[in-house]
XYZ file of C-alpha atoms in Angstrom:
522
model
C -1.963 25.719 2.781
C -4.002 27.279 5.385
C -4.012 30.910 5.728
C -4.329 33.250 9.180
C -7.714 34.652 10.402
C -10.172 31.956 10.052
C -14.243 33.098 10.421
C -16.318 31.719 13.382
C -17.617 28.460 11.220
C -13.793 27.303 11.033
C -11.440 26.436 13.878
C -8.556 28.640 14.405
C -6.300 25.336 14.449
C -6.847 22.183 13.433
C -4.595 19.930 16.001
C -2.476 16.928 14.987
C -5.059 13.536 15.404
C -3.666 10.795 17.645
C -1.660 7.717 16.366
C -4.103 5.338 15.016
C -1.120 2.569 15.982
C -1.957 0.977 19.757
C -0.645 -2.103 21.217
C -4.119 -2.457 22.867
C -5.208 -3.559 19.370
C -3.207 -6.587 18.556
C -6.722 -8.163 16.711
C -9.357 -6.480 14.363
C -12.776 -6.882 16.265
C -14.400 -9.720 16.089
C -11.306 -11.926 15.113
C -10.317 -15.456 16.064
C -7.688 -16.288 19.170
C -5.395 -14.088 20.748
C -2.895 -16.277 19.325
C -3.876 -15.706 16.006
C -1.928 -12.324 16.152
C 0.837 -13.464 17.525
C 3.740 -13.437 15.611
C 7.372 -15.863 15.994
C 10.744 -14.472 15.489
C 11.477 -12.447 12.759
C 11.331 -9.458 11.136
C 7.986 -8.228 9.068
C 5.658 -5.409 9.197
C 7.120 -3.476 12.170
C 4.987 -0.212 13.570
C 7.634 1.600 15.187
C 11.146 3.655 14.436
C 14.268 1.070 14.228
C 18.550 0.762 13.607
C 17.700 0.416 9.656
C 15.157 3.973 10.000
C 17.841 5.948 11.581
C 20.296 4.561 9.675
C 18.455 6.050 6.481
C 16.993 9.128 8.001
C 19.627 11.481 6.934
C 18.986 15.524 7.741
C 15.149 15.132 6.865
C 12.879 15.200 9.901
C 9.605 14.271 10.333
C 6.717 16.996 12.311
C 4.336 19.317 12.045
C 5.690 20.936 8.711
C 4.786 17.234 6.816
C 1.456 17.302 7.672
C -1.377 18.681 5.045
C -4.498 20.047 6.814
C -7.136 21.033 5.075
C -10.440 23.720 5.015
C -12.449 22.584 3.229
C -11.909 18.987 4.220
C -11.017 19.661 8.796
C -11.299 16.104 9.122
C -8.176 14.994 7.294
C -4.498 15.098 8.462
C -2.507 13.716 5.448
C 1.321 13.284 5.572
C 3.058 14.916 2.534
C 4.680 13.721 -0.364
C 7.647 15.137 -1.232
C 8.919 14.376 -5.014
C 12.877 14.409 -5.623
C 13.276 13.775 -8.840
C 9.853 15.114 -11.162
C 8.352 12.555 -13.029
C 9.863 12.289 -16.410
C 6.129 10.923 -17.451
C 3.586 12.883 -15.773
C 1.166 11.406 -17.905
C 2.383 7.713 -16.499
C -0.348 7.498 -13.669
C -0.707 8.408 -10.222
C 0.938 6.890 -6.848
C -0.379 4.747 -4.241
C 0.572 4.160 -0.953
C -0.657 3.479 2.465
C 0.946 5.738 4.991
C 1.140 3.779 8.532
C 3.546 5.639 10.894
C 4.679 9.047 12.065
C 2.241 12.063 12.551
C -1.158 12.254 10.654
C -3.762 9.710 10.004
C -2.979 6.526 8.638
C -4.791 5.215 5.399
C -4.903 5.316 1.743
C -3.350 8.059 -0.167
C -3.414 8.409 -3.880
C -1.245 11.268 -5.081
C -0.252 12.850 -8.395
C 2.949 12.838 -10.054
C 4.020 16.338 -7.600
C 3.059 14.747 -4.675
C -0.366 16.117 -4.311
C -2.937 14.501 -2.591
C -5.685 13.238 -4.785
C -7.890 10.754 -2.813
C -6.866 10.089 1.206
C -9.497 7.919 3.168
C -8.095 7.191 6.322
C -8.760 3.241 7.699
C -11.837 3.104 9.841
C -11.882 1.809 13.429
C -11.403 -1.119 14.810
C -8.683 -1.551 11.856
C -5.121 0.721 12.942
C -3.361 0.337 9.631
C -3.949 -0.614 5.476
C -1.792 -1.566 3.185
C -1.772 -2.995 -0.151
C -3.235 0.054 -1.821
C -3.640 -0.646 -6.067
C -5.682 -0.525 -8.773
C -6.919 -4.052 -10.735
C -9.891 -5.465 -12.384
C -12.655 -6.854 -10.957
C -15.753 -8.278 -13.173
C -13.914 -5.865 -15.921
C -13.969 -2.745 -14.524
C -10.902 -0.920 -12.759
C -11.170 -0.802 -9.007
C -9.098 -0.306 -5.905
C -8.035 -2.867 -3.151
C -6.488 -2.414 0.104
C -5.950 -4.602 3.096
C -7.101 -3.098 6.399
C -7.025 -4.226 9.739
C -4.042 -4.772 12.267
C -0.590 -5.905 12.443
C 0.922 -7.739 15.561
C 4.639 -6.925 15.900
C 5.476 -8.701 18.847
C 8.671 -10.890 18.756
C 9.658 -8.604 15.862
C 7.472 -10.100 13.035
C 4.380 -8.538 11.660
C 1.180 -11.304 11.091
C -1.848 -9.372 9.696
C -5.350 -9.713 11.216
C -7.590 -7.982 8.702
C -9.708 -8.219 5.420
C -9.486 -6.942 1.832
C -12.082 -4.224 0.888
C -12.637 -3.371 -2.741
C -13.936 0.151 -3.887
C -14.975 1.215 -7.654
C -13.926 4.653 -9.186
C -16.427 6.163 -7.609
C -15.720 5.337 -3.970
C -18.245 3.139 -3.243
C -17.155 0.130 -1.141
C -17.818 -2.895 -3.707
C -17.442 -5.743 -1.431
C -15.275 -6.892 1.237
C -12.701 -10.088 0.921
C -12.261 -12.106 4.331
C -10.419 -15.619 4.619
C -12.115 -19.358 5.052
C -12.086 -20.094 8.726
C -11.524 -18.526 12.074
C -8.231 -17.033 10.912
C -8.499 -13.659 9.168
C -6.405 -12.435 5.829
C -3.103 -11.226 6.166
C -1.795 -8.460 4.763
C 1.005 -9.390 2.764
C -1.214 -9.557 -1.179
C -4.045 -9.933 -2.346
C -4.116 -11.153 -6.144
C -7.904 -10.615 -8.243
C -7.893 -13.691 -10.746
C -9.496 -13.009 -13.989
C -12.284 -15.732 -12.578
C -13.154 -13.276 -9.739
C -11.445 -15.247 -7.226
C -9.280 -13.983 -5.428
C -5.333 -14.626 -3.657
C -3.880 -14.230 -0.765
C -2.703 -15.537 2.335
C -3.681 -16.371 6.080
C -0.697 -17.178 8.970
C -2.528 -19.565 10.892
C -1.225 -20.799 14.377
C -1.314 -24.358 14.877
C 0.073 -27.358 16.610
C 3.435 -28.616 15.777
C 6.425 -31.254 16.266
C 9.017 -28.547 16.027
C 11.912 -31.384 16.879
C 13.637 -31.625 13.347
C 14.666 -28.051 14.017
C 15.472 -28.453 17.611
C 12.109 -26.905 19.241
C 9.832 -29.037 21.052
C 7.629 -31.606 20.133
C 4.439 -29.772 21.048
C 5.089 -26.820 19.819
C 3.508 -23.917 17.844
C 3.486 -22.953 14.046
C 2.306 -19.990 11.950
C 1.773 -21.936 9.025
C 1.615 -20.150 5.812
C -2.015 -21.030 3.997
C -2.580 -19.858 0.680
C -6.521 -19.260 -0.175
C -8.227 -18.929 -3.316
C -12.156 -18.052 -3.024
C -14.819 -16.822 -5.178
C -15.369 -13.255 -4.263
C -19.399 -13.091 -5.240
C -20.241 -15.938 -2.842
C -16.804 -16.186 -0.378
C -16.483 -20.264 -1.195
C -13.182 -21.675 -0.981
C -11.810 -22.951 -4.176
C -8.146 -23.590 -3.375
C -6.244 -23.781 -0.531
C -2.298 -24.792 0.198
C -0.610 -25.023 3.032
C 3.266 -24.347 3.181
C 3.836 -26.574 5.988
C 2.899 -29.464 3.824
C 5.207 -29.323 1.600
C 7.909 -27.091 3.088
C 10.318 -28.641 5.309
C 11.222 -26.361 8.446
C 14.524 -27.120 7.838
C 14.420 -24.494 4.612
C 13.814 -21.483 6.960
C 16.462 -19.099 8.088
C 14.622 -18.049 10.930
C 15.263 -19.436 14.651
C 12.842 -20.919 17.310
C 12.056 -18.000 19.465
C 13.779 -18.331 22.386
C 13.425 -16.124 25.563
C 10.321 -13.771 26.535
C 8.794 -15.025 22.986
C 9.900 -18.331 23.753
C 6.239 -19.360 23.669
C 5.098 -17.820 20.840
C 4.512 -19.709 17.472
C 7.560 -20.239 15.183
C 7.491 -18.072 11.799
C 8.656 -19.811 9.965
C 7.801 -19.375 6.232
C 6.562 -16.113 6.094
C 4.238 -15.342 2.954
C 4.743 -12.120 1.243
C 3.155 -12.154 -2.215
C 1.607 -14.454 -4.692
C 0.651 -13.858 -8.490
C -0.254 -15.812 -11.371
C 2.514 -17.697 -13.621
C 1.833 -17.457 -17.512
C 0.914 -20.975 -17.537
C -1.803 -20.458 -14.657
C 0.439 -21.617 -11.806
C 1.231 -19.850 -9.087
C 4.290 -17.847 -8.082
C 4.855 -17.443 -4.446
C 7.600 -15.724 -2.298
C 8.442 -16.885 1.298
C 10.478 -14.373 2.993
C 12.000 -16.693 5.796
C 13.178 -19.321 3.462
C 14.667 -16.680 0.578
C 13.041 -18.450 -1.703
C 10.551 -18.152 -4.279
C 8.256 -21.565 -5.357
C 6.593 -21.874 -8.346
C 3.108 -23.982 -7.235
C 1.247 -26.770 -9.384
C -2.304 -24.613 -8.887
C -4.532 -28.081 -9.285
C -2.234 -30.755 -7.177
C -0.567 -28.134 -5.135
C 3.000 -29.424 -5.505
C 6.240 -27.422 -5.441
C 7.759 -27.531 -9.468
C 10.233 -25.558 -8.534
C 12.304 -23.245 -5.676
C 13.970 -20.324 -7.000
C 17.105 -19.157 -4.062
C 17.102 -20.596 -0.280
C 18.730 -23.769 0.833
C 17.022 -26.152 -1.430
C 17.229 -23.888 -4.649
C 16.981 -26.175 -8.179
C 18.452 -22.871 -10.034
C 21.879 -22.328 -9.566
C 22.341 -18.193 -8.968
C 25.193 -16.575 -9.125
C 26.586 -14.800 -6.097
C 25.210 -11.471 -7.582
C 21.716 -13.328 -7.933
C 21.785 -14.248 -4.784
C 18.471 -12.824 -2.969
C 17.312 -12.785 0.619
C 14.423 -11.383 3.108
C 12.627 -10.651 -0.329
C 9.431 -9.521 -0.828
C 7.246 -9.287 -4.352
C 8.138 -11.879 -6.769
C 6.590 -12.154 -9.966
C 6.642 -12.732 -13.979
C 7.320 -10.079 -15.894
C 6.006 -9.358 -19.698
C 9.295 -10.856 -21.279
C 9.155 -13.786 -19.256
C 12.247 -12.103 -16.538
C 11.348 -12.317 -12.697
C 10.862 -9.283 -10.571
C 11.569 -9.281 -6.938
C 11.895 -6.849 -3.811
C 15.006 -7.881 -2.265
C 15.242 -6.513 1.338
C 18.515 -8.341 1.559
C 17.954 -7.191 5.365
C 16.108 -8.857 8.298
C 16.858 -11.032 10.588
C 19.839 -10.768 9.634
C 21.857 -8.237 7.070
C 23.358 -9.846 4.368
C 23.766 -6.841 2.052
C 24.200 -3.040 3.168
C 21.540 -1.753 0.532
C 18.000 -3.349 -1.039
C 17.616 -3.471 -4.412
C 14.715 -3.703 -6.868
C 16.085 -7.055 -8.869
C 15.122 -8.512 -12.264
C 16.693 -12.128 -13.189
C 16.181 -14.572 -16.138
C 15.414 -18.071 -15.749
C 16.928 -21.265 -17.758
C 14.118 -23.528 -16.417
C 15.811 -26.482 -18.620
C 19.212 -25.865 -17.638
C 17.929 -24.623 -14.298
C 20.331 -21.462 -14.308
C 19.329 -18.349 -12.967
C 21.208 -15.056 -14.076
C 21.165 -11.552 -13.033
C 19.444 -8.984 -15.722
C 19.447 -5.612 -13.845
C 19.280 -4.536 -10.056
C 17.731 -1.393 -9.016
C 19.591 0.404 -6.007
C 18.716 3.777 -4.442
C 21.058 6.965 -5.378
C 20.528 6.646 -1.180
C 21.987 2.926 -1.303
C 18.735 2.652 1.317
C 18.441 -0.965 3.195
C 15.067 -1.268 4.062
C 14.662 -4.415 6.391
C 10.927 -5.067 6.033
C 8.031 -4.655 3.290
C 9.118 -3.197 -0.211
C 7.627 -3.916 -3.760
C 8.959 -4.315 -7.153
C 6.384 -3.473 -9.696
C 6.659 -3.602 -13.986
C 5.597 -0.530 -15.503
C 5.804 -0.206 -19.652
C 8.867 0.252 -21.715
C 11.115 -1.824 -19.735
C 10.388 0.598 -16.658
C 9.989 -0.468 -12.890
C 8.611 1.121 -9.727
C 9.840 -0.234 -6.475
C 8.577 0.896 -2.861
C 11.208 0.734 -0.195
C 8.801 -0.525 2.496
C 9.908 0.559 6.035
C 11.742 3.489 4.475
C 8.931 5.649 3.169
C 10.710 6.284 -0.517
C 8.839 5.097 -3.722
C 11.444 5.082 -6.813
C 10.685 4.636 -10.974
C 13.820 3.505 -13.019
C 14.396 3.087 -16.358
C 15.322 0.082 -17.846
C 19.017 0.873 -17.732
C 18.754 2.041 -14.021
C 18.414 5.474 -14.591
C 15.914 7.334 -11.647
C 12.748 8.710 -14.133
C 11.103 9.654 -10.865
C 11.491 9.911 -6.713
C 10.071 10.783 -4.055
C 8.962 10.109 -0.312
C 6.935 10.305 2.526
C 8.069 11.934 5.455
C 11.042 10.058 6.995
C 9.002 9.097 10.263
C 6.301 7.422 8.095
C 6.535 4.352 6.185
C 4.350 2.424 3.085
C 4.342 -1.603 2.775
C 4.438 -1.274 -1.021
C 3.972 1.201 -3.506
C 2.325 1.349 -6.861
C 1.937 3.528 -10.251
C -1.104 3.250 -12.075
C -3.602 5.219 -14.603
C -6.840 6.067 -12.405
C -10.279 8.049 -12.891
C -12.497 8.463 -10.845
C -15.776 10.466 -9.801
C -17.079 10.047 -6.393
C -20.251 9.278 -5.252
C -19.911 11.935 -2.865
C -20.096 16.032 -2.851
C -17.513 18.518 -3.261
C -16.600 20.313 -0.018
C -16.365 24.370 0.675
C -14.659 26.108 3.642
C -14.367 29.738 3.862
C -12.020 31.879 6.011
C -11.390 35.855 6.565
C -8.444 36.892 4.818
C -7.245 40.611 5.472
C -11.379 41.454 5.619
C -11.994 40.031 2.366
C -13.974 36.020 2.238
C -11.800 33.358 1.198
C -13.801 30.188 -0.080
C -11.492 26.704 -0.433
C -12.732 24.286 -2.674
C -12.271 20.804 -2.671
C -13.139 17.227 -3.374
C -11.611 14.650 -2.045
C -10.934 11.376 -4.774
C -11.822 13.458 -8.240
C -9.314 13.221 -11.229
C -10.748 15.042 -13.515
C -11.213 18.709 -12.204
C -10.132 21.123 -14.467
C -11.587 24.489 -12.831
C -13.416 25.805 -10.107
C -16.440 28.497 -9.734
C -18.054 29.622 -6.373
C -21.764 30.699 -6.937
C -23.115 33.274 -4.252
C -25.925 35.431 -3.475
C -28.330 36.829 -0.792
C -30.510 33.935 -1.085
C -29.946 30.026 -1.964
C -32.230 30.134 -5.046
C -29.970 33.123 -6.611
C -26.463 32.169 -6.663
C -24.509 33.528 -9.228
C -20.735 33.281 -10.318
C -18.977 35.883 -8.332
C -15.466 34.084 -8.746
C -13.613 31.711 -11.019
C -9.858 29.858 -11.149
C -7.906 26.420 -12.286
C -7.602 23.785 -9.992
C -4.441 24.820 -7.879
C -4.214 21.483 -6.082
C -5.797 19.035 -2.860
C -7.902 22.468 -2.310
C -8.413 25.605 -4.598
C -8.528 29.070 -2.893
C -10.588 31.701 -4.701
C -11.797 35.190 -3.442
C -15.119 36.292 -3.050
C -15.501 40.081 -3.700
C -18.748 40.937 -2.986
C -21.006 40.150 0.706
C -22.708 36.660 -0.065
C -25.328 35.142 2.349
C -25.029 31.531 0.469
C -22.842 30.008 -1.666
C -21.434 26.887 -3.201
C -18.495 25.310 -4.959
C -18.741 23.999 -8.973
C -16.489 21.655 -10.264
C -15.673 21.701 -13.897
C -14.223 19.403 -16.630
C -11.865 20.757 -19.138
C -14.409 20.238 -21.776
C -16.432 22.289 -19.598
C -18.417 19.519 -18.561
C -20.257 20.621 -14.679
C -18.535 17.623 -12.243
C -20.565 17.822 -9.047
C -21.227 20.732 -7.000
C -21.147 21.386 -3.347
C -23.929 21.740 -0.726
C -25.229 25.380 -0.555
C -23.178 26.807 2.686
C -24.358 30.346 4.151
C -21.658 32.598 5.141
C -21.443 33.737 8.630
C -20.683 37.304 9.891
């Protein structure tokens, strides 16, 4: 909200911050060869408004009216969260996402179960976009992790130049996570072990007889590496290599051809990894629709799950592709994202996807299958995550919806960002945090009487507000009081302050933080 009038100290609009999305920046500063960012044909991470997008916009529009600016905090822009359906849990935890298109800054946004902002950082320059926003354990203790850096579309297929950043629930940046070699991190997962290694994958370019699928015999690969290292001391511990062990053969995508002709072929295309029960790994490769379950010591395939070479047989409404997200679910099921759009579309919606595995009889049937009220068909990103009591929370990547359902399908919870923006995955999760940080205070003229707008910007636990004034800094007193209303609290100030400051309370009471002592101008 920002009301009329503002006072000297304030500007009288706060204007709509540039795209953080350039073409200039195909690489993160600092990283590798121009190549590196260089992406094959295909469809992955795209920055940039599409057939699918319009397809799914519907009446809603994107502009001005979806953009949350605040007072107290001028230097944030955040794009709003509308909820559709209320939360049938609010207690169940709040949202994550990582808004990267349309108006506002781009960044990480945590939001409550009505769609109000709780934390926002936006991602720092040289990085354009982050994604990957969630909360897991590190050395015990509950901490966020993002991917930032940026995302080369060209030729249709987005290959992540970037690093993984890790912040504790106070804010404060733990460590950052960057890949072995010359070749940065991609953005597609990042998976903390409970070892303190951690997961995730690198699309390296590299030399390669591309014959055996008709391309030439010098040609050019973004090979799909999977890296393990130890996040105290950044040391290697594992690395495979899809090309190894992945015939090209198994990929759906074609040689680029044409203006991209010379570009490096896609074509596994990594998009998660996770942990089996047995300490194996799970992997998903978007380009082959399949997902491979990895020896973790010898690094060989045990088995491929959908795609040409499947060793489960799937039924036709099994039957997965483009996917995103796989992994092993608490009853032993597999989750996945599948897109079922891409390259090409093989399905006219997307669908969230649970299926149980026969791994003796090597039979894979279909449990349940999440689809949008919307019947959305998002053709790149997406998540599929397990939340308790059966329930599941899927993203809808490129479309900028995030969607719990009950086990039986029913929608416990919806809701969006606006239809211009977009969120690789999305996630649900319990989080408290204090930050290291100070509340803020603006203050505005409101029909002659001062207006002060608290605010602080990542706390979970504010329960009320109180604005101490006074004629000098060393007096303050409480001259107003109210509940937290949201992002930022208004409260009136009655009488003629020359200082004040903002208080931030528990609801045992218990003083939070308070803000820097502000004088009030005339």
């Amino acid at each position: 909200m920002i009301p009329p009038s503002p006072i000297s100290a304030m500007p009288d609009n706060l204007p709509d911050p540039p795209r953080r999305w350039s073409r200039r920046q195909l690489l993160i500063a600092g990283g590798g060869l121009a190549a590196a960012g260089l992406a094959g044909c295909g469809v992955g991470f795209v920055i940039g408004a599409d057939s699918a997008r319009e397809a799914n916009r519907g009446s809603e529009a994107g502009g001005a009216d979806n953009l949350l600016n605040f007072i107290s905090r001028p230097d944030l822009h955040v794009q709003r969260v509308v909820v559709s359906t209320p939360a049938s849990d609010p207690s169940g935890g709040h949202v994550f996402l990582t808004p990267a298109q349309g108006k506002g800054q781009f960044g990480t946004l945590i939001v409550d179960t009505s769609g109000v902002p709780v934390w926002f950082r936006p991602v720092p320059e040289p990085a354009a976009v982050a994604t990957d926003l969630k909360v897991q354990k590190y050395q015990d203790k509950p901490v966020l992790t993002w991917w930032e850096g940026t995302i080369d579309a060209t030729g249709g297929v987005g290959i992540g130049q970037g690093e993984f950043v890790i912040f504790d629930n106070r804010y404060r940046e733990v460590t950052r996570i960057r890949a072995d070699g010359v070749t940065q991190a991609d953005q597609h997962d990042l998976k903390i072990t409970s070892r303190g290694t951690a997961l995730f994958w690198v699309h390296r370019p590299v030399s390669a007889n591309l014959t055996p699928v008709g391309g030439p015999a010098a040609g050019a690969l973004h090979d799909g590496v999977l890296q393990e290292v130890d996040i105290a001391t950044g040391e290697l511990v594992f690395e495979w290599k899809a090309s190894d062990h992945v015939p090209y053969s198994e990929s759906f995508a074609p040689l680029p051809t044409g203006d991209t002709a010379q570009l490096p072929y896609d074509f596994f295309h990594a998009t998660s990894v996770a942990e089996d029960t047995d300490g194996n790994l799970l992997i998903s490769a978007r380009h082959t629709w399949t997902i491979y379950k990895i020896d973790r010591t010898a690094g060989d395939i045990i088995w491929r799950l959908g795609g040409r070479k499947s060793d489960f047989t799937l039924p036709a409404a099994a039957a997965f592709s483009w996917q995103h997200d796989a992994r092993r679910r608490a009853d032993g099921t597999i989750s996945l994202f599948d897109n079922a759009s891409g390259l090409t579309k093989e399905h006219d919606r997307s669908r969230g996807l649970i299926l149980k595995l026969d791994e003796e009889a090597k039979t894979a049937t279909l449990v349940r299958e999440y689809i949008h009220p919307r019947r959305l068909s998002s053709a790149t990103q997406g998540s599929m995550e397990e939340r308790p009591e059966g329930r599941s929370f899927v993203g809808w990547g490129e479309l900028p919806y995030f969607t719990e359902f009950a086990d039986d399908g029913t929608v416990l919870f919806d809701g969006r960002l606006p239809s211009d923006s977009q969120s690789y995955r999305a996630s649900r999760a319990t989080w408290a945090a204090e930050p290291a940080d100070q509340p803020a205070v603006g203050l505005r003229r409101e029909a002659g009487k001062l207006v002060a707008y608290a605010s602080w910007n990542g706390a979970t636990e504010i329960e009320t507000w109180q604005i101490r004034a006074g004629r000098q800094p060393g007096t303050l007193g409480v001259v107003a009081e109210g509940e937290r209303t949201g992002f930022e609290t208004a409260l009136t100030v009655t009488n003629n302050p020359a200082y004040l400051r903002a208080d931030a309370f528990a609801d045992n009471g218990r003083l939070l933080g308070s803000s820097a002592i502000v004088p009030v101008r005339a």
